[in-house]
Amino acid sequence: MAYLRHSALDLVNKRETKNFTPPSTKVSDYFGVNVYNNKAMQETLPPPVYKKVKAAIQNGETIEPDIADAVAAGMKTWAISKGATHYTHWFQPLTGATAEKHDGFFDVDPVNGLVMESFKGGTLVQQEPDASSFPNGGIRDTFEARGYTAWDPSSPAFIMEISSGITLCIPTIFISYTGEMLDNKGPLLKSLEAVDKAAVAVLNEYFDKDITKVTPTLGAEQEYFLVDEALFYARPDLVMCGRSVIGHAPARGQQLEDHYFGSIPTRVNNFMIDFETECQKLGMPIRTRHNEVAPGQFECAPTFGEVNVSNDQNQLMMDVMSKVAEKHHLKVLFHEKPFAGINGSGKHNNWSLGTDTGKNLLSPTSKPKENLQFLTFLVCVVKAVHDNADLLRASIASAGNDFRLGANEAPPAIMSIYLGSELTDVLNELEKNSNVKITKGDNVYLKLGISKIPAIIKDNTDRNRTSPFAFTGNKFEFRAVGSSANCAIPMMTLNLAVADALNKFKDDVEAQIKKNVKKEVAIINILRQYTIESKKICFEGNGYSEEWVAEAKKRGLNNVKTTPYALDFYVTKKSQELFERNSIMTSRELHAYHHIMLENYVKHVQIESRVLGDLALNHIIPTAIKYQSRLIDNARGLKELSLDSSAVVDTIKSISSYINTIKLNVDAMIEKRKELNNIDDVSVRAKRYCDEVKEAYFDKIRYAADKLELIVDDEDWPLVKYRELLFIK
Ligand code: ADP
Ligand code: MG
């Protein structure tokens, strides 16, 4: 379905708005109907089985085979009652997309040949997809391409009914035959356990004996662009790379800033209500929708939830959005930077820690004692980010995010924390008060000025939107995460860093208590020490400014702008020790992960480079030559009539010069790719692809092509222009 620019534009002009009405005015009427949730489980499982499953979900208890059989039977009954004919283990390999392999529910009895509906516990718990085409980071040879998917009971099964067929999807982790975790979910689940254990230990020891579980929470704000489907298919670069590799910025971009929170175009609004309804049926509490800063850019956000489930929901939501968009002849662009010179898209990961007693550990209160607890968690997060800034940078590294970080309205590639003036004051106070003495009761806290904290609940106004990692009242917002990312990796990295900081904190406080320092004083001493040590990561100013880049350099903070270099932080000695110490990934898994990410990167740059070269040689140059020939005829005619042809001749010259630039650079880029493809070491290949293909040629070729776009007759231009793509009607 490829269109040319003009036929695509004709189609767009004829589009009729498709109105969408949700099944009921009350979301509660259909919320979660496609999820095997508590209600569905209670209806289909015998009470003892239900109890066991709940225990497995809440406390990670193992599900025995007979229980698994009973759950499978209940799930099958439920799914078939919903019209499902197939089931799939739904997993998240490191390709960046979710994966599924559908199997029919029916089975043929080997004895009597009868066909019956079947789904056993074994099939629920474990599957063996042919994994040969999933990345393995060199761990697995293709002749041993086996891998397992294993049921994750902590994320509910669901029914997918949007495209053809109705399928029961079972969230799973993906493990190689040799036992390594090679997906996004496995390490995330381990990190959730690690931070739970570390946080509960600190709480029980120093603050609160009643808490038995701490759950990291995630609310992911999803930014995206929408373009008309016909226009999308008329741009090979959007189809193949998800971003435009060529295209001159429109005369009117986002300067007027009139799009943000503006009224949503009717067609887009219908799409939003439609996909939100599908998502709500799948149990996703999507609540917020609005325009974003750039024209054609939008955002949606669900209410936060437990990280693993919220991340699964975000992955599923992206899938649902793409499928529903088809019905509205729209395409969703999740790329971090689909259009140069215009805002990119992020996925702000709002993160906090919740307890089984219903408390948010990052929420300051008016009670002094709880404030020391709050301060402990706050300072430990600051320490975690300080100590692992490079790793957090690596966790958001992708070919797409490289175009966004440090560009328009996006945080730079420098990690820093914004705390706001109130908390900065509190930490400054903590730092100054060097010899706190316990007098009576709560005085020690008051003396620290910690009682000031409640003020920040009221005053939430000085929010800094330029920080990659900002405290926003009762949670942190990791804003540097890219819009197409799977949140599992940044969330896993953050959980791991925080777990490690909390463990260290407990050790350090214990060491002081052993030396007869009073508990509260010991806690404050260690918090003070951490605050001082971590100071350089805190930055309250404008993160988008040039001054910050210079200042960060002075502070010794890294500013690693590109993915292949950032990814190296995963395999440093420090990182390997951190991952192993907290049992998140073995060195072998880390190296495999590193390898896979580098390979992904090379493939992305390779594809973009090819698409750019093809567009330049097959679309741009021939169009420019045709137009130039017309100008040459015109110049000849002018000359015959003895008229001034200098302007036309100048244009002819400019066109020649841009064509030459494109041709020379595309040829050289192709030669370079050939050379680099011979490099075996993927780390070297990725870095050289970055520096010697992407950095060396992309902008040069694009610049000349975009200049030609301005010169060549608009009628003749083959690619849909930015102004046509961006201003969706
Ligand atoms: P913004 O002003 O950045 O758009 P919102 O107030 O709309 O922020 O919230 C953004 C997201 O933060 C929402 O998804 C919300 O559910 C989530 N959020 C709120 N509290 C928490 C929390 N304790 N943990 C994780 N996410 C949270
Ligand atoms: Mg936000």
PDB file of C-alpha atoms in Angstrom, residues 49 60 179 279 301 317 393 430 433 443 568:
ATOM      1  CA  VAL A  49      -6.864 -22.644  44.235  1.00  0.00           C
ATOM      2  CA  GLY A  60       5.950 -14.891  45.069  1.00  0.00           C
ATOM      3  CA  GLY A 179      19.037 -20.629  32.017  1.00  0.00           C
ATOM      4  CA  CYS A 279      -7.299  -0.291  27.066  1.00  0.00           C
ATOM      5  CA  ALA A 301      -1.188   8.594  31.018  1.00  0.00           C
ATOM      6  CA  MET A 317      -1.166  -0.153  25.348  1.00  0.00           C
ATOM      7  CA  ARG A 393      22.130   6.848  31.385  1.00  0.00           C
ATOM      8  CA  LEU A 430      21.103  18.445  57.181  1.00  0.00           C
ATOM      9  CA  ASN A 433      23.992  20.528  61.357  1.00  0.00           C
ATOM     10  CA  ASN A 443      13.491  17.469  69.053  1.00  0.00           C
ATOM     11  CA  ASP A 568      29.521   0.244  27.894  1.00  0.00           C
TER      12      ASP A 568
END
